[in-house]
PDB file of C-alpha atoms in Angstrom:
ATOM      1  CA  UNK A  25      90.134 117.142 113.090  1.00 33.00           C
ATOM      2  CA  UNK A  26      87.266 116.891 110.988  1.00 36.00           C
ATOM      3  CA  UNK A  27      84.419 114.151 110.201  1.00 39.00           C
ATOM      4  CA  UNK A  28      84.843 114.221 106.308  1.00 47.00           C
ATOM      5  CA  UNK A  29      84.628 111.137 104.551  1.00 54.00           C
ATOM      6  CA  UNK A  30      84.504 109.070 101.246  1.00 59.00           C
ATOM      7  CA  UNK A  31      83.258 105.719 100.838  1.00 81.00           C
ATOM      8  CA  UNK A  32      85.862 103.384  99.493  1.00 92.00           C
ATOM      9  CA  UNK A  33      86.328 103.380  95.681  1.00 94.00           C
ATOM     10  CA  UNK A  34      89.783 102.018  94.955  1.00 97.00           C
ATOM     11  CA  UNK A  35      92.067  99.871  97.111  1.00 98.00           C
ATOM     12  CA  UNK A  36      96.061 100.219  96.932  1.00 98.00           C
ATOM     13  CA  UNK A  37      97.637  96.604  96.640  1.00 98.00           C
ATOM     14  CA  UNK A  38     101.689  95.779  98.245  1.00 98.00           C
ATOM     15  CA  UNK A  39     102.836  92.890  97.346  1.00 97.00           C
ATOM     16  CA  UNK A  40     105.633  91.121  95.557  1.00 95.00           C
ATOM     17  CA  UNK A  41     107.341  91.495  92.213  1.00 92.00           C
ATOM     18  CA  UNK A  42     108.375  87.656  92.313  1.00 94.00           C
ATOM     19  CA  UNK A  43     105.513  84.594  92.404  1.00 94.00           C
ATOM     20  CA  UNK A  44     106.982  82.858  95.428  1.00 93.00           C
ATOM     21  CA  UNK A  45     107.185  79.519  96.408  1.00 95.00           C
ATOM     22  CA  UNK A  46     103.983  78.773  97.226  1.00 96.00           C
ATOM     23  CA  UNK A  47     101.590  78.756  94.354  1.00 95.00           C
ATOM     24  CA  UNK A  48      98.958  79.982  96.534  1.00 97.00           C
ATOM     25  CA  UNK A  49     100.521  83.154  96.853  1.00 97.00           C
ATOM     26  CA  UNK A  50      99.622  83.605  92.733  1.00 97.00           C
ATOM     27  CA  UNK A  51      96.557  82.634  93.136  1.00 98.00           C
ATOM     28  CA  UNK A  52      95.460  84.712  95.819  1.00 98.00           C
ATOM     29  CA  UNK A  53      96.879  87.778  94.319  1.00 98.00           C
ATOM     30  CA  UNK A  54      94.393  86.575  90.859  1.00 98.00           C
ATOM     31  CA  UNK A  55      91.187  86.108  93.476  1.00 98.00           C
ATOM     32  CA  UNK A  56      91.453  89.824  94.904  1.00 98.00           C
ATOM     33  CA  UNK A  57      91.730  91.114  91.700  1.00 98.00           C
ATOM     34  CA  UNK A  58      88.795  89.402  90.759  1.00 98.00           C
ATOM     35  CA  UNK A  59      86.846  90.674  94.031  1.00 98.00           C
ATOM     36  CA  UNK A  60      88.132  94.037  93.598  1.00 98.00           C
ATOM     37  CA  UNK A  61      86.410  94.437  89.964  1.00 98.00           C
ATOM     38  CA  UNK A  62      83.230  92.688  91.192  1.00 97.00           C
ATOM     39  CA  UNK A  63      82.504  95.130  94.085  1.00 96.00           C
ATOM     40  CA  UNK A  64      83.103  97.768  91.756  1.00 96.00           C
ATOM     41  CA  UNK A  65      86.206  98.828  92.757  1.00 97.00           C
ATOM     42  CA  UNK A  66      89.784 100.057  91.377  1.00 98.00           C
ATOM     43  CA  UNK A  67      92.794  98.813  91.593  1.00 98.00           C
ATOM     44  CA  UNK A  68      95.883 101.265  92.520  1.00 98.00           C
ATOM     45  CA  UNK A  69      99.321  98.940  92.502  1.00 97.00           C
ATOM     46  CA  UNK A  70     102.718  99.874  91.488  1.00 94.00           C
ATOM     47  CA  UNK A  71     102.601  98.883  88.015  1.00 92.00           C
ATOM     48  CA  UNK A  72     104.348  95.538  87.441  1.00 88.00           C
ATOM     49  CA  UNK A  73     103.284  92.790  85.374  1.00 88.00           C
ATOM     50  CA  UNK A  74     104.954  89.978  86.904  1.00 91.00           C
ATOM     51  CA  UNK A  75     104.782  87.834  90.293  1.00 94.00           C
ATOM     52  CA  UNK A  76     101.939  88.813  92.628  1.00 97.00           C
ATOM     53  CA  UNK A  77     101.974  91.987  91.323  1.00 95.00           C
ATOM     54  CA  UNK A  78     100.888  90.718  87.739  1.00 94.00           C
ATOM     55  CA  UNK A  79      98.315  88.443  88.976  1.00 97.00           C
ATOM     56  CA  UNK A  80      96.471  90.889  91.105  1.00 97.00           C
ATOM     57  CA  UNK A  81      96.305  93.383  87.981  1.00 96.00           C
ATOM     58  CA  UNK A  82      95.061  90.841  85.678  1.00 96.00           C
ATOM     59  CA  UNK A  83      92.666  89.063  87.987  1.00 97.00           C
ATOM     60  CA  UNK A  84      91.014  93.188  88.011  1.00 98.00           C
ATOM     61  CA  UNK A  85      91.403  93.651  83.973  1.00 96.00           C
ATOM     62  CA  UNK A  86      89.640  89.629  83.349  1.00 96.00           C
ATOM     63  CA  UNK A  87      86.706  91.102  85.011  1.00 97.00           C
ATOM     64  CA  UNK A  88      85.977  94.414  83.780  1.00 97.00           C
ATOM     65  CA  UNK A  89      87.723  96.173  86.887  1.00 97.00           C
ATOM     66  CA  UNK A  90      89.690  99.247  86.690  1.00 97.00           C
ATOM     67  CA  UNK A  91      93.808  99.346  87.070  1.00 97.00           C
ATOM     68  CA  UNK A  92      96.035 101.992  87.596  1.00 97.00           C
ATOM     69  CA  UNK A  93      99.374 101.471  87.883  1.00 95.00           C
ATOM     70  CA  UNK A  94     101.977 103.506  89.268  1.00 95.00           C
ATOM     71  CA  UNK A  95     105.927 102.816  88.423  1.00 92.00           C
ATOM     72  CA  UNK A  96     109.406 104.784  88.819  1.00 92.00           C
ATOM     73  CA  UNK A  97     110.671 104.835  85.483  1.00 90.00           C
ATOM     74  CA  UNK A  98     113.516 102.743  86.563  1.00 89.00           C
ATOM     75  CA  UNK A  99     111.615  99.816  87.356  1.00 85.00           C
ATOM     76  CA  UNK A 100     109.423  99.406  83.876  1.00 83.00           C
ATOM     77  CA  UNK A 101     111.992  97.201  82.366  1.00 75.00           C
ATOM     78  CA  UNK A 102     112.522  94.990  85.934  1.00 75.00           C
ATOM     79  CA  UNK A 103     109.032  94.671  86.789  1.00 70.00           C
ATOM     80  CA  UNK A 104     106.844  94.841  83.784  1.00 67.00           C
ATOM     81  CA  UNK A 105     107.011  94.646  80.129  1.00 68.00           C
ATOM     82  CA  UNK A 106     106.038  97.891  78.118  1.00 72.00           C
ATOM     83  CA  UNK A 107     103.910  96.411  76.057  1.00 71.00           C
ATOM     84  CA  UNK A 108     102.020  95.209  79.076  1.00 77.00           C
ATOM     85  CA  UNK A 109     101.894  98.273  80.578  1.00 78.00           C
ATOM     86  CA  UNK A 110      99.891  99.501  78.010  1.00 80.00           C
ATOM     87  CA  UNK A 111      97.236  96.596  78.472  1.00 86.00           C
ATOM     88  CA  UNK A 112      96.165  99.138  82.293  1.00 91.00           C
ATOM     89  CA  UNK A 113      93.620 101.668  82.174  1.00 92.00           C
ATOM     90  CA  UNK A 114      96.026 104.048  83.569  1.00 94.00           C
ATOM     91  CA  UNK A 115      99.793 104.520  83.865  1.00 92.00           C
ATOM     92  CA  UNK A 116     101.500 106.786  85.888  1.00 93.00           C
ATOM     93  CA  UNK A 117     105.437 106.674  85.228  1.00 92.00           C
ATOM     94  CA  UNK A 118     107.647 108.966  87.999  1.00 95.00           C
ATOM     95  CA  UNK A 119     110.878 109.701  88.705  1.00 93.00           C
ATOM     96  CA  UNK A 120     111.431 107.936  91.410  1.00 93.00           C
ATOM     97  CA  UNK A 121     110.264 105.670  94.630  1.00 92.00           C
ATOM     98  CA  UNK A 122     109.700 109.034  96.610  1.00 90.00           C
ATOM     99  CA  UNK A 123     106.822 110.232  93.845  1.00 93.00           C
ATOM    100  CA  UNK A 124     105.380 106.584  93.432  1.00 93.00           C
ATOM    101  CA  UNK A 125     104.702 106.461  97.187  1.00 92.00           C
ATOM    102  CA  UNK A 126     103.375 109.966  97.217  1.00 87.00           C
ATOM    103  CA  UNK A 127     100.693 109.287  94.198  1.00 94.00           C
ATOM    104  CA  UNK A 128      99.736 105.346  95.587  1.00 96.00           C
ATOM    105  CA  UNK A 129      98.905 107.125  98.730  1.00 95.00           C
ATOM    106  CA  UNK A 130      96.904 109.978  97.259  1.00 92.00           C
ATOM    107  CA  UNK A 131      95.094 107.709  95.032  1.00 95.00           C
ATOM    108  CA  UNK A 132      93.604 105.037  97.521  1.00 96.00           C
ATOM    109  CA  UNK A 133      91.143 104.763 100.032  1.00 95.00           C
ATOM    110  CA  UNK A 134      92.125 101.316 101.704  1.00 96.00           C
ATOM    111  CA  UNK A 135      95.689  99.609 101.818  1.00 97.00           C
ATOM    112  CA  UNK A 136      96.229  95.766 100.948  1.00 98.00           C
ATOM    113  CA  UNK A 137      99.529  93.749 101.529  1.00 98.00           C
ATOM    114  CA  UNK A 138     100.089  90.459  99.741  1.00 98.00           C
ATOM    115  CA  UNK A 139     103.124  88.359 100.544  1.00 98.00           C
ATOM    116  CA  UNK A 140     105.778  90.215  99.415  1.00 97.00           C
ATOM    117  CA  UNK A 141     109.381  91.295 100.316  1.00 96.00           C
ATOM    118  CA  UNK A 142     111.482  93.859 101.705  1.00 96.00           C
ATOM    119  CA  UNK A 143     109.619  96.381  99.393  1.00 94.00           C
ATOM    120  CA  UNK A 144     106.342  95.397 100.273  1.00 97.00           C
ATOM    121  CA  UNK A 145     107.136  95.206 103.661  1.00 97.00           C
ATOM    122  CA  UNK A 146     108.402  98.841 103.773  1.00 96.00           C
ATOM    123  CA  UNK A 147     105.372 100.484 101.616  1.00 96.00           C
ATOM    124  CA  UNK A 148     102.630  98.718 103.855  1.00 96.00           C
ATOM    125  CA  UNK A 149     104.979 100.158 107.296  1.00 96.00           C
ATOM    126  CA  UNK A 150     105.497 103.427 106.219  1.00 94.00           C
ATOM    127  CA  UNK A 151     101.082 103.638 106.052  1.00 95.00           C
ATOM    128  CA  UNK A 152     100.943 102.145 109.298  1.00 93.00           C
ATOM    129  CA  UNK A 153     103.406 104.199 110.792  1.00 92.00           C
ATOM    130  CA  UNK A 154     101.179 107.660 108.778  1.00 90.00           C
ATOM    131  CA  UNK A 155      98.635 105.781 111.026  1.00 89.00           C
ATOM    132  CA  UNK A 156     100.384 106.245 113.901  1.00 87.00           C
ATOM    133  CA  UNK A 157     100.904 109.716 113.648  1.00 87.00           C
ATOM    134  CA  UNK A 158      97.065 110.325 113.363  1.00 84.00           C
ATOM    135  CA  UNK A 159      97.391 111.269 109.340  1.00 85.00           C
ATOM    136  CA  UNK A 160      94.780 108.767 107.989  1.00 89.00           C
ATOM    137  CA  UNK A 161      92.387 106.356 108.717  1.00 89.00           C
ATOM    138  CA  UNK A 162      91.996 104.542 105.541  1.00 93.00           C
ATOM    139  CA  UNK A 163      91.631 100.748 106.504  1.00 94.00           C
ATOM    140  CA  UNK A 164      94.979  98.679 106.546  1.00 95.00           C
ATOM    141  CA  UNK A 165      94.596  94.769 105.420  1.00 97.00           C
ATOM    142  CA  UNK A 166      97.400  92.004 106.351  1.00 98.00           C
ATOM    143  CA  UNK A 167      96.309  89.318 103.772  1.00 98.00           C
ATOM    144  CA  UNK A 168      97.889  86.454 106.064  1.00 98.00           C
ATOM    145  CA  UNK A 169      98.070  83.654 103.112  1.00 97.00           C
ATOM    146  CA  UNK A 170      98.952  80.340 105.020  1.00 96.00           C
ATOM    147  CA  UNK A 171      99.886  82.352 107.887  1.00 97.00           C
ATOM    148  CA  UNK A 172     102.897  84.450 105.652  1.00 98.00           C
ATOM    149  CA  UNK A 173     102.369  87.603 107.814  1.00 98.00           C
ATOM    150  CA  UNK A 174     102.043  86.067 111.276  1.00 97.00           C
ATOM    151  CA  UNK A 175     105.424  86.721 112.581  1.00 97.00           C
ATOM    152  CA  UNK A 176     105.009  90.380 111.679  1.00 96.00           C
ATOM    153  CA  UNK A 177     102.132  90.373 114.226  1.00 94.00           C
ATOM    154  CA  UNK A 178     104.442  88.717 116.404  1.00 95.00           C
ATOM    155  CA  UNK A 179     106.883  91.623 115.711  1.00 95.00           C
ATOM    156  CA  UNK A 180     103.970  94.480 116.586  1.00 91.00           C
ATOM    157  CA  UNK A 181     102.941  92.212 119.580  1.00 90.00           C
ATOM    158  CA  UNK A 182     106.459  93.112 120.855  1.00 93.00           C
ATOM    159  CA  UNK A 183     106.393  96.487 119.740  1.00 90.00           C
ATOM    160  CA  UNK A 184     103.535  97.063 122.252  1.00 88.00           C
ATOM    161  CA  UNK A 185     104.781  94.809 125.261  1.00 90.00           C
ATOM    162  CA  UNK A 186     107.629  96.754 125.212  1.00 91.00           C
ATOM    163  CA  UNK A 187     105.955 100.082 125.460  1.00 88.00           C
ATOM    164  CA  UNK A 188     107.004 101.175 121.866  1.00 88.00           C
ATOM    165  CA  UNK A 189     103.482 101.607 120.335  1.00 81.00           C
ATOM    166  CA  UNK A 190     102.046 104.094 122.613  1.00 72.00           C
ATOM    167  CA  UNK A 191      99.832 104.800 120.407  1.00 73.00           C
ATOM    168  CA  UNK A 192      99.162 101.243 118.766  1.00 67.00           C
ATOM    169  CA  UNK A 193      95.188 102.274 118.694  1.00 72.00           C
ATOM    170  CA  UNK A 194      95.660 103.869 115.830  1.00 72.00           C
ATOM    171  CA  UNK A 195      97.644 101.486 114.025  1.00 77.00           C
ATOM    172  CA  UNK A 196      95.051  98.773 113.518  1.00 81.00           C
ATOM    173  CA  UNK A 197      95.511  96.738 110.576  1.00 91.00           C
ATOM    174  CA  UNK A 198      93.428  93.630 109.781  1.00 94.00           C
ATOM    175  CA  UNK A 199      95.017  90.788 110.086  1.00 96.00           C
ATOM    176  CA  UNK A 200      92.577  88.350 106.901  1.00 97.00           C
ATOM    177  CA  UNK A 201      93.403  85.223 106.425  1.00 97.00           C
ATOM    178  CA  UNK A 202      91.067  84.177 103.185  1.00 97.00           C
ATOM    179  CA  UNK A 203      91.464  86.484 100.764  1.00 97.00           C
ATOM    180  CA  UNK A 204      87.791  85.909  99.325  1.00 97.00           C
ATOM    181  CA  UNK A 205      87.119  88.206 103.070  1.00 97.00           C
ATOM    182  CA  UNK A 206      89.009  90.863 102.201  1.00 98.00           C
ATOM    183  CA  UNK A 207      87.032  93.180 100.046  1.00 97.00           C
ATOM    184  CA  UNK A 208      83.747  92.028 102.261  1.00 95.00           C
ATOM    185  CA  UNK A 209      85.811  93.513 105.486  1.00 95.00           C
ATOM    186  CA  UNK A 210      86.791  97.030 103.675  1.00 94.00           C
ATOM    187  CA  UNK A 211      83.454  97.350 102.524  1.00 87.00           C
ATOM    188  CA  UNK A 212      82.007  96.583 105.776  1.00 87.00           C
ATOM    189  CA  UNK A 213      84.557  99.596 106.979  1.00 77.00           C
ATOM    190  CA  UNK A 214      83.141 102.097 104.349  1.00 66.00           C
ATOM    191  CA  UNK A 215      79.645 102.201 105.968  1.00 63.00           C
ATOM    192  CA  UNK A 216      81.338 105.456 108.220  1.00 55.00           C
ATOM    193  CA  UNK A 217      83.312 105.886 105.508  1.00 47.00           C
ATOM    194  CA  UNK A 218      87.166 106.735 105.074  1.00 50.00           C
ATOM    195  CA  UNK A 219      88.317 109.911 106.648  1.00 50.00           C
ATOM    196  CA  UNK A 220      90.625 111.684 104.215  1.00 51.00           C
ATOM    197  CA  UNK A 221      91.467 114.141 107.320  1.00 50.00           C
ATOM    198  CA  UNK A 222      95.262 114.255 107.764  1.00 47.00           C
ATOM    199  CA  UNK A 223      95.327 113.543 103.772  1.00 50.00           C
ATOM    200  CA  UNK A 224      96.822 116.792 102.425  1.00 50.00           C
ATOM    201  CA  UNK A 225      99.785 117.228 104.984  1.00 48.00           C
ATOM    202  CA  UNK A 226     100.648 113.888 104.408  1.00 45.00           C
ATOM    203  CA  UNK A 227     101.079 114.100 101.168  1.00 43.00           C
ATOM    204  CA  UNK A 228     102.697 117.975 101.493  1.00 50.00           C
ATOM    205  CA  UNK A 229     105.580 116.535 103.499  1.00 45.00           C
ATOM    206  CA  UNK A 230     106.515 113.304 101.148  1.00 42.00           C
TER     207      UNK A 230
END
């Protein structure tokens, strides 16, 4: 392995599609934006303009920060509006879920997860589980809104008692409960910087 690093210039944001039931949810997904384009960073998400999704884009856009947004094609007209989608700094429109994964990845240096669903759930695993497998070291944020992502720590608590993350030192996501902390805590990760070792086979065998 090698030491080469990048500081952290764009964060990757999972979260849902829908707003939730708890308004809170909305709102926090508008205040990261916000602290994302502040500290000078971009956003990489996966392109919708509605729910959490839309409210983290345009919290980034209302402050001068920098969106890309990455969506199957199959999705524009469930998650977004076209004419919104042209509102981003970037689009990126692929074929499918397999592509989208493979460019989100590529394209951040630090890994947020919102509330969210069974999709958000699955994108913020599968970098955990890259983790795992020694392939990265980009930093890994639970954004634990009202506690929303405590009984997945629950669920990697068990993981470990039962001797199923052997290697659980390498999967070690934050676990942030106010989002105004977030950015603050990758930032604070970037002083060694993000090693992008790993990176290219990663991305060779999605």
């Amino acid at each position: 392995m090698t030491d080469q690093t990048v500081p952290i210039r764009s964060i990757c944001v999972y979260c849902g599609s829908r707003p939730g039931r708890d308004p809170s949810h909305i709102e926090a997904g508008r205040t990261l934006g916000k602290s994302i384009a502040e500290n000078g960073l971009s956003l990489v998400y996966g392109g919708g303009t509605k729910g959490i999704m839309g409210a983290v884009a345009s919290g980034v856009m209302s402050h001068g920060g920098k969106v890309t947004g990455i969506i199957p094609e199959f999705l524009v007209d469930m998650e977004a509006t076209r004419h919104s989608l042209g509102q981003l700094d970037e689009l990126i429109v692929t074929p499918d879920m397999h592509e989208r994964k493979h460019r989100m990845f590529e394209r951040a240096d630090a890994f947020v997860a919102l509330p969210g669903g069974i999709g958000t759930l699955e994108e913020i695993v599968e970098i955990m589980t890259w983790a795992q497998l020694g392939r990265h070291r980009k930093p890994m944020v639970f954004a634990n809104i009202n506690g929303f992502w405590n009984p997945m720590m629950d669920l990697l608590l068990h993981m470990t008692e039962q001797g199923f993350l052997h290697t659980s030192h390498l999967v070690q996501p934050m676990l942030i409960d106010r989002v105004e902390d977030i950015v603050p805590a990758i930032r604070k990760h970037s002083v060694e910087g993000v090693s992008r070792d790993g990176e290219k086979s990663v991305i060779d065998k999605l």
